[in-house]
Short mmCIF file of C-alpha atoms in Angstrom, two decimals:
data_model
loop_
_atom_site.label_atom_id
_atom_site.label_comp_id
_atom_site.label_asym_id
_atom_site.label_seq_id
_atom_site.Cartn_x
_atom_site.Cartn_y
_atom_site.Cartn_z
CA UNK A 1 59.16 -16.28 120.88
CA UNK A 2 56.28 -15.58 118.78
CA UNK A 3 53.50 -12.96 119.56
CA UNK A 4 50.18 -15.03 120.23
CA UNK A 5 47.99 -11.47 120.05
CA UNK A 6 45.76 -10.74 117.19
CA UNK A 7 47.06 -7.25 116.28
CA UNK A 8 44.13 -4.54 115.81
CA UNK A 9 44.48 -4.79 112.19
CA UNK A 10 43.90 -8.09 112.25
CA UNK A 11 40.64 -7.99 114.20
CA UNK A 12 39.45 -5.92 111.84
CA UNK A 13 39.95 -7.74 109.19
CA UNK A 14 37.74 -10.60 110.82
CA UNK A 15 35.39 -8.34 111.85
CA UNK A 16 34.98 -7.42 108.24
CA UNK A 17 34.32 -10.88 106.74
CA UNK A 18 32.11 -11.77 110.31
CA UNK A 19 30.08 -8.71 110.10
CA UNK A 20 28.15 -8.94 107.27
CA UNK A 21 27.66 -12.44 107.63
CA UNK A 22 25.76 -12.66 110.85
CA UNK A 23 23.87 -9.51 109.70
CA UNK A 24 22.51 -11.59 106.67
CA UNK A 25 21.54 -14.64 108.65
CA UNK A 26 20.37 -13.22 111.89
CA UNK A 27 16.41 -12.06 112.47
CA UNK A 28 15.42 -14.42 109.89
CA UNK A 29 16.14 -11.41 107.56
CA UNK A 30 14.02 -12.56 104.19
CA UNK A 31 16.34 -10.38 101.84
CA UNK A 32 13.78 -7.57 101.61
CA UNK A 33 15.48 -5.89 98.34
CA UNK A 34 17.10 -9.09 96.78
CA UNK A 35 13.78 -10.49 95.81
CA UNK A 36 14.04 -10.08 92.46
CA UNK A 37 17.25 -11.37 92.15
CA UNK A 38 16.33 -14.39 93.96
CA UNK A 39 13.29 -14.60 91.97
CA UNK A 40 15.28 -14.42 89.03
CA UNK A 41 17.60 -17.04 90.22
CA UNK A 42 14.42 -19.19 90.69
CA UNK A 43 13.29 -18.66 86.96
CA UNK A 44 17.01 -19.73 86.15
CA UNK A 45 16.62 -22.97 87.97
CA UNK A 46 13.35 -23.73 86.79
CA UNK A 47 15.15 -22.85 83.39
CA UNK A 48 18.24 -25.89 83.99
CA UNK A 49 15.20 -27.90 85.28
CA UNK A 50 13.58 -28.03 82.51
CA UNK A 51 16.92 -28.31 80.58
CA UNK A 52 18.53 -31.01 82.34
CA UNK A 53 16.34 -32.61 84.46
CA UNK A 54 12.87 -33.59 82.92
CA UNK A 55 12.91 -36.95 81.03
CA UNK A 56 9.94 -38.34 80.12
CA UNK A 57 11.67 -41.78 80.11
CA UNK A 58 12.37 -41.38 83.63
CA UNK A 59 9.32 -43.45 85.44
CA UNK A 60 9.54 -42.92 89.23
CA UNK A 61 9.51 -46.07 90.18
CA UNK A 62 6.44 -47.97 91.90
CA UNK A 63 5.87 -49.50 95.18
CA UNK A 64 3.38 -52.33 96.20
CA UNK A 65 0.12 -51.34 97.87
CA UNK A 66 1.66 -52.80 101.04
CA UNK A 67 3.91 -49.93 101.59
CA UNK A 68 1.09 -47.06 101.51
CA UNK A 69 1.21 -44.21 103.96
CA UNK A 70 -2.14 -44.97 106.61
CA UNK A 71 -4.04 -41.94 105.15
CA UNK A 72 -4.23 -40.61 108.45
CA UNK A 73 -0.52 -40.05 108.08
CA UNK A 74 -0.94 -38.63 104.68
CA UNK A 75 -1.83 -34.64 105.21
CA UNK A 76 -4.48 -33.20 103.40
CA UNK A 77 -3.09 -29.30 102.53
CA UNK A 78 -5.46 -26.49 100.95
CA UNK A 79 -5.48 -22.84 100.51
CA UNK A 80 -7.20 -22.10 103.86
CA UNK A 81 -6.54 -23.43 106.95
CA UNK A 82 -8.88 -25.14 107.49
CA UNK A 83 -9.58 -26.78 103.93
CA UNK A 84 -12.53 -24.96 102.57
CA UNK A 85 -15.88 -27.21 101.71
CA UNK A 86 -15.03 -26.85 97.64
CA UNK A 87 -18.66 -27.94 96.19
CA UNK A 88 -18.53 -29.84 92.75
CA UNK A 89 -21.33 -28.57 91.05
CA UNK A 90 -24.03 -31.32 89.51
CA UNK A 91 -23.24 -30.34 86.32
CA UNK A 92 -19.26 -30.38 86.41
CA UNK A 93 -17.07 -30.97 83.57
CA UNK A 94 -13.53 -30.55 82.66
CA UNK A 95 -13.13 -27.51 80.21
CA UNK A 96 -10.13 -27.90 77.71
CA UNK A 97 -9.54 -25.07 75.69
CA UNK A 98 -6.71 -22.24 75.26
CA UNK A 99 -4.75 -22.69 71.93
CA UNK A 100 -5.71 -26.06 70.82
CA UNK A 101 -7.46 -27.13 67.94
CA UNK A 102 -9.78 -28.86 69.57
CA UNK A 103 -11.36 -27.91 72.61
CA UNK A 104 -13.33 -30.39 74.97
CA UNK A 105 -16.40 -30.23 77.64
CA UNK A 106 -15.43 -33.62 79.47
CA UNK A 107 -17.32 -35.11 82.65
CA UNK A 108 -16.15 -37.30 84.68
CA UNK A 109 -17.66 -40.44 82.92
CA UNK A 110 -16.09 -39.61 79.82
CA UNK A 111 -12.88 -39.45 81.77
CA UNK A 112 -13.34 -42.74 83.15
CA UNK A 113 -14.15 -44.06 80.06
CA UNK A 114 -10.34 -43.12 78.93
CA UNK A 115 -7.20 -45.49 79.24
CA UNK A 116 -6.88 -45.59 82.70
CA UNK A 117 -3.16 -46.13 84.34
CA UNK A 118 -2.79 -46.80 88.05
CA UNK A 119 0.21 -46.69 89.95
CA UNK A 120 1.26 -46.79 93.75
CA UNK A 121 4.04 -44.14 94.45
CA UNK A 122 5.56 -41.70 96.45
CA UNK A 123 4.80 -38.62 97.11
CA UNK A 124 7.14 -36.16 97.90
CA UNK A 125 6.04 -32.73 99.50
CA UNK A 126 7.74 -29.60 99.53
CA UNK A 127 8.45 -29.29 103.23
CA UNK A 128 10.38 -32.65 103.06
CA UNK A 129 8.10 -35.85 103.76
CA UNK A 130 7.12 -38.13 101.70
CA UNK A 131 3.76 -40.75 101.61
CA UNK A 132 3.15 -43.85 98.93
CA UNK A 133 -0.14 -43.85 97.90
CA UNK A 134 -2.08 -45.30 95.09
CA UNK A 135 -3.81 -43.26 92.49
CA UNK A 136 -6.18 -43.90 89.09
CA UNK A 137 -6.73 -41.85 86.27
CA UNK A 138 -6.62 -41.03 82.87
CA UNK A 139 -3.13 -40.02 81.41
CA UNK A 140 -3.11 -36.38 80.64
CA UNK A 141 -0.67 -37.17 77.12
CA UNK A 142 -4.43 -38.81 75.96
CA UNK A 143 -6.89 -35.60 76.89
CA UNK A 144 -3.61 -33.29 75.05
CA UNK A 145 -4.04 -35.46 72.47
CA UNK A 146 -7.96 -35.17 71.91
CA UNK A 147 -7.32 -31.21 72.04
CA UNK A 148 -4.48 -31.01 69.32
CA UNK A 149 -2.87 -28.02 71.06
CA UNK A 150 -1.24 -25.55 68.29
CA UNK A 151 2.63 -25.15 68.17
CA UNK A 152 2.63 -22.23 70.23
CA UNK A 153 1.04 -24.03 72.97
CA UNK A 154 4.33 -24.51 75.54
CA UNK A 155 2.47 -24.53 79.22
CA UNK A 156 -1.25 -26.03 80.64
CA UNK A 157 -2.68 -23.31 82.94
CA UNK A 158 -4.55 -25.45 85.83
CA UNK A 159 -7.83 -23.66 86.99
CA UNK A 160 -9.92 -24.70 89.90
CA UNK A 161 -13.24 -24.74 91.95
CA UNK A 162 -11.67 -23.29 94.59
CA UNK A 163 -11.66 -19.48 93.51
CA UNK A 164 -8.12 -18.33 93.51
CA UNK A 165 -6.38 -21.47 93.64
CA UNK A 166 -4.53 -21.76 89.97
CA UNK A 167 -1.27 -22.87 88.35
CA UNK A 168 0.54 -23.89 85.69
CA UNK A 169 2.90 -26.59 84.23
CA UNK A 170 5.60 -26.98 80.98
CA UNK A 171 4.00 -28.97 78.57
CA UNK A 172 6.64 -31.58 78.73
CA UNK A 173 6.00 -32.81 82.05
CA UNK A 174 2.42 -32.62 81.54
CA UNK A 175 3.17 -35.01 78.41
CA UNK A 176 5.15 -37.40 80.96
CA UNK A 177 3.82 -40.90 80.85
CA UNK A 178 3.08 -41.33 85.20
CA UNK A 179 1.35 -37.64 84.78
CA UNK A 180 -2.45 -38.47 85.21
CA UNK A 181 -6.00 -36.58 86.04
CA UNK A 182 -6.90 -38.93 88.70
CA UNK A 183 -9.94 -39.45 90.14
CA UNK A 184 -9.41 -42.16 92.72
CA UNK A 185 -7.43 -42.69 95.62
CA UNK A 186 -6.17 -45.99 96.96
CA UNK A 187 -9.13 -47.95 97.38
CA UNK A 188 -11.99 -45.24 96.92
CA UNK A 189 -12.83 -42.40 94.42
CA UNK A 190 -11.27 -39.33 94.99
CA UNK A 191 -12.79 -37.23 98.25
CA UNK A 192 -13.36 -33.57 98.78
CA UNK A 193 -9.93 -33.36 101.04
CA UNK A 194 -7.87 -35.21 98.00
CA UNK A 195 -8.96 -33.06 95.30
CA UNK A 196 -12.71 -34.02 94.15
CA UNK A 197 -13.99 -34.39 91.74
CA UNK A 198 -10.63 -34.58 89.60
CA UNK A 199 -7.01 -33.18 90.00
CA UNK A 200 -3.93 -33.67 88.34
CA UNK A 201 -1.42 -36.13 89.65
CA UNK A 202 2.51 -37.15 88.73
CA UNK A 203 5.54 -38.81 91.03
CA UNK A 204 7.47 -36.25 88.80
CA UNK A 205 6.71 -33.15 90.87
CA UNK A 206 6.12 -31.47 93.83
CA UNK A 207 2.75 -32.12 95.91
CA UNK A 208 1.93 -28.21 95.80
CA UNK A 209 1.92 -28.65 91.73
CA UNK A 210 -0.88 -31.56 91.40
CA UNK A 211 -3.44 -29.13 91.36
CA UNK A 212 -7.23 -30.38 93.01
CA UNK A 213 -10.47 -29.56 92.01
CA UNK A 214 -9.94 -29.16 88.36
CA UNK A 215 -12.36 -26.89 86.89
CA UNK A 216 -10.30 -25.66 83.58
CA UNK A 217 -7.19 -26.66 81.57
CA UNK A 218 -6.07 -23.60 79.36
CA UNK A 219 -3.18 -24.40 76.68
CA UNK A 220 -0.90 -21.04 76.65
CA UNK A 221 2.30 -19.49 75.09
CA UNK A 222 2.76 -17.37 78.55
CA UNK A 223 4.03 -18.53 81.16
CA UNK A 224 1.49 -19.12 83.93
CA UNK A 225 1.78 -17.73 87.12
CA UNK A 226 0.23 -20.05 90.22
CA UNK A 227 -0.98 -19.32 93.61
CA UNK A 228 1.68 -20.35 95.61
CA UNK A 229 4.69 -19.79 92.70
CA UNK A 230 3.22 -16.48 92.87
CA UNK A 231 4.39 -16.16 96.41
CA UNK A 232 7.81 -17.07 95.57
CA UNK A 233 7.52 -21.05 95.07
CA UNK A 234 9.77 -22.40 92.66
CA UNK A 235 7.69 -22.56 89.27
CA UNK A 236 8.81 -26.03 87.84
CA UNK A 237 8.53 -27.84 91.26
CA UNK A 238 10.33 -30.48 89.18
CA UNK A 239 11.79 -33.79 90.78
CA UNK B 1 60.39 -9.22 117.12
CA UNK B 2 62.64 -11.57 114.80
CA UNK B 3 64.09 -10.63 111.99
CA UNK B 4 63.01 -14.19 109.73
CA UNK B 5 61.05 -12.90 106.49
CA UNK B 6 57.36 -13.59 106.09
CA UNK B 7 56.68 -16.57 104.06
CA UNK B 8 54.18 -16.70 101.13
CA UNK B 9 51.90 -19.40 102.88
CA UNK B 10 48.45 -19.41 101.30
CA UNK B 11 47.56 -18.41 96.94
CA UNK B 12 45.24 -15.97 96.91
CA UNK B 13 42.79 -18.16 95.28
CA UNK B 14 43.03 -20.47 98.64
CA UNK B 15 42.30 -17.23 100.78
CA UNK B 16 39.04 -15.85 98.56
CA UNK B 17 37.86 -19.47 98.49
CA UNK B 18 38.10 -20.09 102.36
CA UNK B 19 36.75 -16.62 102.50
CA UNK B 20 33.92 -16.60 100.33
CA UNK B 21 33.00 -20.34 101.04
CA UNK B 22 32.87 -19.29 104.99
CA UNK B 23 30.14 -16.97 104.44
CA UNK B 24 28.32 -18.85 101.84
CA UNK B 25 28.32 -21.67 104.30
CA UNK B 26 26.72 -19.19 106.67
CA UNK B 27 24.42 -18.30 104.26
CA UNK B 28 23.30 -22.26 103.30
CA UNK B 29 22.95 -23.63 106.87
CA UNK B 30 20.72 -20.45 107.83
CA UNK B 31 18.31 -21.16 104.74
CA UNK B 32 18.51 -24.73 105.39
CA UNK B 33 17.62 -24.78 108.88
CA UNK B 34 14.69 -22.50 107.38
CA UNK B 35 13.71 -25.35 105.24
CA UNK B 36 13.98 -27.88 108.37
CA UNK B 37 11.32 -26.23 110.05
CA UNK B 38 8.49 -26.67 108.03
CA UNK B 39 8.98 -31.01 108.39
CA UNK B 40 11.67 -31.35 111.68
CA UNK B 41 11.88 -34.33 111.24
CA UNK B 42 13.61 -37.56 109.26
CA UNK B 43 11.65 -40.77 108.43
CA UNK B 44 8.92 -42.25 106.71
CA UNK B 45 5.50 -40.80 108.14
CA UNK B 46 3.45 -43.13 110.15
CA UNK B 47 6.81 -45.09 111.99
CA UNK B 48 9.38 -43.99 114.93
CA UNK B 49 10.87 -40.75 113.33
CA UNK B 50 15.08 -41.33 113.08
CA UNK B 51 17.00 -40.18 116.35
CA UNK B 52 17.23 -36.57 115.92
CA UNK B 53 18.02 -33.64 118.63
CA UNK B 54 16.27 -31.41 117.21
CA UNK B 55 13.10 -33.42 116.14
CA UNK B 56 10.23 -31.82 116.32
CA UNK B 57 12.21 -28.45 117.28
CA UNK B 58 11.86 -25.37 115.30
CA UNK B 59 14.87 -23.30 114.86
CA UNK B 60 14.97 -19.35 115.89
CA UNK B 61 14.51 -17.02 113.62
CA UNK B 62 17.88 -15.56 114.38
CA UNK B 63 19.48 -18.28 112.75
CA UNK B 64 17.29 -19.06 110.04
CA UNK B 65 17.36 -17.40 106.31
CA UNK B 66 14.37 -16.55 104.29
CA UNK B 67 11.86 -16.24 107.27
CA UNK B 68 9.49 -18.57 105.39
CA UNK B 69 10.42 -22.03 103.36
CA UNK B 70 9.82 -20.02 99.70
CA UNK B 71 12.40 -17.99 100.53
CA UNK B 72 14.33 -20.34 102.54
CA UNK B 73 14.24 -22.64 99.48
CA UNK B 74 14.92 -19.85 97.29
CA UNK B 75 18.44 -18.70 99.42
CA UNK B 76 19.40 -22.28 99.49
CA UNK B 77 19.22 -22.67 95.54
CA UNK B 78 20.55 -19.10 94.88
CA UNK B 79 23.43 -19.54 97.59
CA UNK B 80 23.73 -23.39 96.55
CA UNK B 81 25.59 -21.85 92.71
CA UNK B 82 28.76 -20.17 93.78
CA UNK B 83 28.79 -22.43 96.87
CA UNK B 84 29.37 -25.32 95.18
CA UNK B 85 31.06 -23.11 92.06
CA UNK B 86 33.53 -21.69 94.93
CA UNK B 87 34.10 -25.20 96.43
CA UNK B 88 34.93 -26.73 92.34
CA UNK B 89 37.12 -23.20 91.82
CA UNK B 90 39.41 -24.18 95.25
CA UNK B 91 39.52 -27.97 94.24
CA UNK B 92 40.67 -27.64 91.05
CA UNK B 93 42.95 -25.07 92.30
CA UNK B 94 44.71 -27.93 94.98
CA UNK B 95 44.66 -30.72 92.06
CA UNK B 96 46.53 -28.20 89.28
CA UNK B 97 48.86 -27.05 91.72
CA UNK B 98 50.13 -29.66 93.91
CA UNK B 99 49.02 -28.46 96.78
CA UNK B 100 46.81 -31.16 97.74
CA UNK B 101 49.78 -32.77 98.53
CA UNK B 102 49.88 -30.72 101.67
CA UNK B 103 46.26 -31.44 103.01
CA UNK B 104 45.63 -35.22 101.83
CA UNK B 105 45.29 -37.62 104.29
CA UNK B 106 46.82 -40.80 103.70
CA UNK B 107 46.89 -43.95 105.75
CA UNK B 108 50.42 -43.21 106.81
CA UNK B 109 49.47 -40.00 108.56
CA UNK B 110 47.46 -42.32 111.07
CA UNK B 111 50.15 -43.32 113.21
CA UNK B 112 51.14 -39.33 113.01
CA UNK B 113 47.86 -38.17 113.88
CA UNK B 114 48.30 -40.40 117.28
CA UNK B 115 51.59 -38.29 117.79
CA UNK B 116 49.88 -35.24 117.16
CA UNK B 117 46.50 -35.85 119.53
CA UNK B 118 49.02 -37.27 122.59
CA UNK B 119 51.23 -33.95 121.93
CA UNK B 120 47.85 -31.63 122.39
CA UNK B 121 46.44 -34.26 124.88
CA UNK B 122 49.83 -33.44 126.98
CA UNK B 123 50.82 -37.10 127.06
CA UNK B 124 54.00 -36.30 124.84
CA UNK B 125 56.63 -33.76 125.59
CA UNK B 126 57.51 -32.47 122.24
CA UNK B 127 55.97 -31.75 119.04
CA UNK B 128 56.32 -34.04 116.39
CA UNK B 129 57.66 -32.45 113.27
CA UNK B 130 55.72 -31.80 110.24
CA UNK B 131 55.25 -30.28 107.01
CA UNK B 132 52.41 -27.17 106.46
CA UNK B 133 50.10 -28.98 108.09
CA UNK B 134 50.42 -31.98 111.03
CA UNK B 135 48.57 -34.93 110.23
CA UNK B 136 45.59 -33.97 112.29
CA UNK B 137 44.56 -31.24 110.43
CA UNK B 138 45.23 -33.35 107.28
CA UNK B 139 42.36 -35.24 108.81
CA UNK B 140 40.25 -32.51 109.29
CA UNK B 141 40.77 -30.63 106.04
CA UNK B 142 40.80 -33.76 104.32
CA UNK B 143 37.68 -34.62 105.88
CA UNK B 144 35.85 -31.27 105.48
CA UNK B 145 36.29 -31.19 101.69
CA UNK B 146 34.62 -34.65 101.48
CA UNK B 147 32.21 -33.16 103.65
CA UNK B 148 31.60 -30.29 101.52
CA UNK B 149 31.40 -32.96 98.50
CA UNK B 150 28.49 -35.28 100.27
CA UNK B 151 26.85 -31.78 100.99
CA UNK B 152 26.18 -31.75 97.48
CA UNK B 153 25.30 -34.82 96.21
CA UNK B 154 23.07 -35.38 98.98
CA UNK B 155 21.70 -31.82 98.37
CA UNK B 156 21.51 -32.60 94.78
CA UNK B 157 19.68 -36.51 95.50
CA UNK B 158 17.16 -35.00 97.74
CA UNK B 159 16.25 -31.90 94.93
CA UNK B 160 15.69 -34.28 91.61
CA UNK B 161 14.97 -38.05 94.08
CA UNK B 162 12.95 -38.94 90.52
CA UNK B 163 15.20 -37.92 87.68
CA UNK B 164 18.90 -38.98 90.21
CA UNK B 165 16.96 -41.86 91.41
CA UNK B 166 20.45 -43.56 91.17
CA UNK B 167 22.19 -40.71 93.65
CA UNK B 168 19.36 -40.93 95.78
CA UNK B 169 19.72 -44.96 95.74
CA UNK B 170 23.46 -44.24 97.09
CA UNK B 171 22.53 -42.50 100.01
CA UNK B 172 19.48 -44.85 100.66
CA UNK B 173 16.71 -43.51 99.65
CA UNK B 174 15.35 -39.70 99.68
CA UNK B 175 14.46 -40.13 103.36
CA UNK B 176 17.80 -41.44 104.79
CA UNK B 177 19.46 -38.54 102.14
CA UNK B 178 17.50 -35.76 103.52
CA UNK B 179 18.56 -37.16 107.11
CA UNK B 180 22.46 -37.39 106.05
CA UNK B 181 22.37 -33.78 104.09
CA UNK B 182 20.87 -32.46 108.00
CA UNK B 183 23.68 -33.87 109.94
CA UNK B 184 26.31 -32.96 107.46
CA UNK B 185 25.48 -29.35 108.62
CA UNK B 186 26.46 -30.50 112.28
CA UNK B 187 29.65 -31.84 111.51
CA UNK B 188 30.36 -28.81 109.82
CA UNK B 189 29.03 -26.85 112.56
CA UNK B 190 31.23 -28.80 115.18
CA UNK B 191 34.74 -28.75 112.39
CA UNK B 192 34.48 -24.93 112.10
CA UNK B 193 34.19 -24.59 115.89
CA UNK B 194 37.42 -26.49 116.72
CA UNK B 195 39.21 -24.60 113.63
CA UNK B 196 38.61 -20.99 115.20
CA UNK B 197 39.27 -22.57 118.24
CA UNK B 198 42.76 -23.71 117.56
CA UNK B 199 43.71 -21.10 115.00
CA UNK B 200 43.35 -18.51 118.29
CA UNK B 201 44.92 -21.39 120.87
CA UNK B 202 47.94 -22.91 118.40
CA UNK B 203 49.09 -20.55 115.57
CA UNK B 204 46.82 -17.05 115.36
CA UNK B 205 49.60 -16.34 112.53
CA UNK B 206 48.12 -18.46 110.56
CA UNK B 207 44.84 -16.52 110.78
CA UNK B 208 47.02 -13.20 108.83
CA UNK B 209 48.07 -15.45 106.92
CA UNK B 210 44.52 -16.43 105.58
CA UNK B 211 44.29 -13.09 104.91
CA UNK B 212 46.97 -11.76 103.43
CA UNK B 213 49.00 -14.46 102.55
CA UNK B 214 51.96 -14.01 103.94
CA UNK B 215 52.83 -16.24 107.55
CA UNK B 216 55.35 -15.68 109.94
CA UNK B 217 54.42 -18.11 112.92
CA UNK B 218 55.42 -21.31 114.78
CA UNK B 219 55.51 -23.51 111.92
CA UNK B 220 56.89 -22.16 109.08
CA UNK B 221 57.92 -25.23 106.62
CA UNK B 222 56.51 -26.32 103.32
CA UNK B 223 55.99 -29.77 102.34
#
């Protein structure tokens, strides 16, 4: 007959694999000390991501304007809680400068007077939903090309009206054909909630990167940080 | 005690594999169910959200990893590496040696996995024979690894939906992905709570034997 007991030995041995484990994933335990090796493991991924997965032939693809989110089901998400009034001043225009040949003072009617592209697509946030909407504006690959940024230039820094509130893309995805400064939304110009008076917009990345309120664009060899990336966001927020 | 020999049951790559993969699971599911929380819920925004337990249901922070979705996202794609590396490692490991012969289940084993459930179901007196492994947990283990392998791709359609719009396609779109990635973790949940359960009811040898590699228990042939 064979012994159906777990020996002490053997208990132990479980206990030594089952220990650890539920001490890691019990009390929501953030991994205090292995932040910067998880951070590092981000940069790594954003590194592959930028490898491997950005094609600028890839198009997400479009959806008619019959399959738009309501708005109402379409959150609106900002630094504060609740969204700050951000006041576009009467005088607002889109500084372009950094390490470009060319730097530009736009407004928003010389913006408008660009190509304009619009597309209907879908938005995907990084929490996990996703809303179609339909969005106007100039293609960022023609306001790169007016500045003629230098061959050091490898990332766009992203500055905004709303003091604090700052990131920063690759210059590749920036270059991507669907990646736009928009100014309108569905049927109406951009509002204050969406990101007046003009903020960047792409299917090709997460919601938290299409930065609102656009104040600056600043063409740099550095890596630029970002206000939630900062906080331990992936950087790339590539999909 | 008897005097039979211990039998070399289990190649140490098998054991560090199970092992390692066990707590890595832990490790995914916890910053996973982080991630869940900040949108519990599957569907397109604005209709019926998809039949879900735990919709609209925040998980403790006992069982969650990260305590916030950065750092839940950042476990999951830290952990996500030698998960998946650790899951290739034991595959290829069961493919070069042969042993997948002893865990694939193949339509044949059906009418032995009947056997085996009336046997445990106390419907049939006596045990069928079998090799390593009866055809049930053929089933299972066959099952889990595809499990493990739809874990993945699903994980991988719902990171890049844009640039593997074709992998996100397969699973229906990034919604119906996202909703098939969350109940993968259930069936996993549910698999590794029978497994324990039997290892301690059926054959605890086999539990030493996941350790050290060496088995002497009820059922001690090889296929």
């Amino acid at each position: 007959m064979t012994d159906f007991r777990l020996s002490r030995r053997d208990l132990f041995r479980l206990g030594l694999v089952a220990g650890p484990a539920s001490l890691a994933v019990s009390c929501g335990w953030q991994g205090g000390p292995l932040q910067p090796q998880l951070q590092a493991v981000s940069r790594f991924n954003d590194w592959i991501g930028e490898k491997l997965f950005v094609s600028n032939s890839r198009l997400a693809p479009e959806h008619p304007v019959s399959e738009r989110t309501p708005p109402e089901h379409f959150p609106v998400y900002s630094r504060t809680r609740p969204p700050a009034r951000i006041a576009v001043p009467e005088d607002w225009a889109l500084e372009v400068g950094g390490l470009v040949r060319n730097p530009q003072r736009l407004t928003l009617a010389m913006i408008q007077a660009l190509p304009r592209i619009t597309y209907t697509v879908k938005h995907h946030c990084v929490e996990g939903w996703t809303a179609i909407a339909t969005w106007t504006g100039a293609p960022l690959s023609t306001v790169i090309a007016l500045a003629e940024p230098t061959a050091e230039a490898r990332y766009l820094r992203f500055d905004t009206l709303d003091a604090g509130y700052f990131n920063g893309w690759d210059l590749k995805s920036a270059m991507h054909p669907q990646t736009i400064l928009a100014y309108a939304f569905n049927d109406g110009p951009l509002g204050p909630q969406r990101g007046a008076p003009l903020r960047v917009y792409s299917p090709i990345k997460l919601g938290y990167k299409l930065t609102k309120h656009l104040s600056r664009m600043t063409f740099t060899s550095e890596r630029p940080g970002g206000f939630w990336e900062d906080k331990g966001y992936p950087w790339l927020g590539g999909i | 005690m008897s005097k039979t020999p211990f039998l070399r049951r289990h190649h140490w790559l098998v054991r560090a594999t199970h092992w390692l993969n066990a707590v890595l699971l832990l490790g995914m599911i916890g910053s996973g169910l982080q991630i869940y929380n900040a949108f519990p819920h599957f569907g397109i925004r604005g209709e019926p959200y998809l039949p879900n337990p735990w919709d609209d249901m925040g998980f403790p922070n006992a069982v969650r990893l990260g305590g916030w979705l950065a750092g839940g996202l950042n476990w999951h794609f830290a952990l996500a590496w030698p998960f998946a590396i650790t899951g290739f490692v034991y595959l290829l490991y069961l493919g070069l040696s042969g042993e997948w012969r002893s865990i694939l289940f193949r339509p044949s084993d059906l009418p032995k996995a009947a056997q085996m459930q009336l046997y445990y179901l106390r419907l049939r007196k006596e045990h069928p024979p079998q090799g390593k492994h009866n055809a049930l947990q053929k089933g299972a283990y066959s099952f889990i690894i595809l499990l493990g392998v739809l874990s993945v791709l699903t994980g991988f359609a719902i990171y890049k939906p844009v640039q593997l719009f074709w992998l996100v396609a397969a699973f229906g779109g990034y919604e119906l992905a996202r909703y098939w990635h969350f109940w993968a973790v259930w069936l996993f949940v549910g698999f590794s709570l029978v497994h324990v359960l039997m290892v301690f009811l059926v054959d605890p040898a086999s539990l030493r034997a996941m350790i050290t590699g060496k088995y002497k228990g009820r059922f001690p042939s090889h296929d």
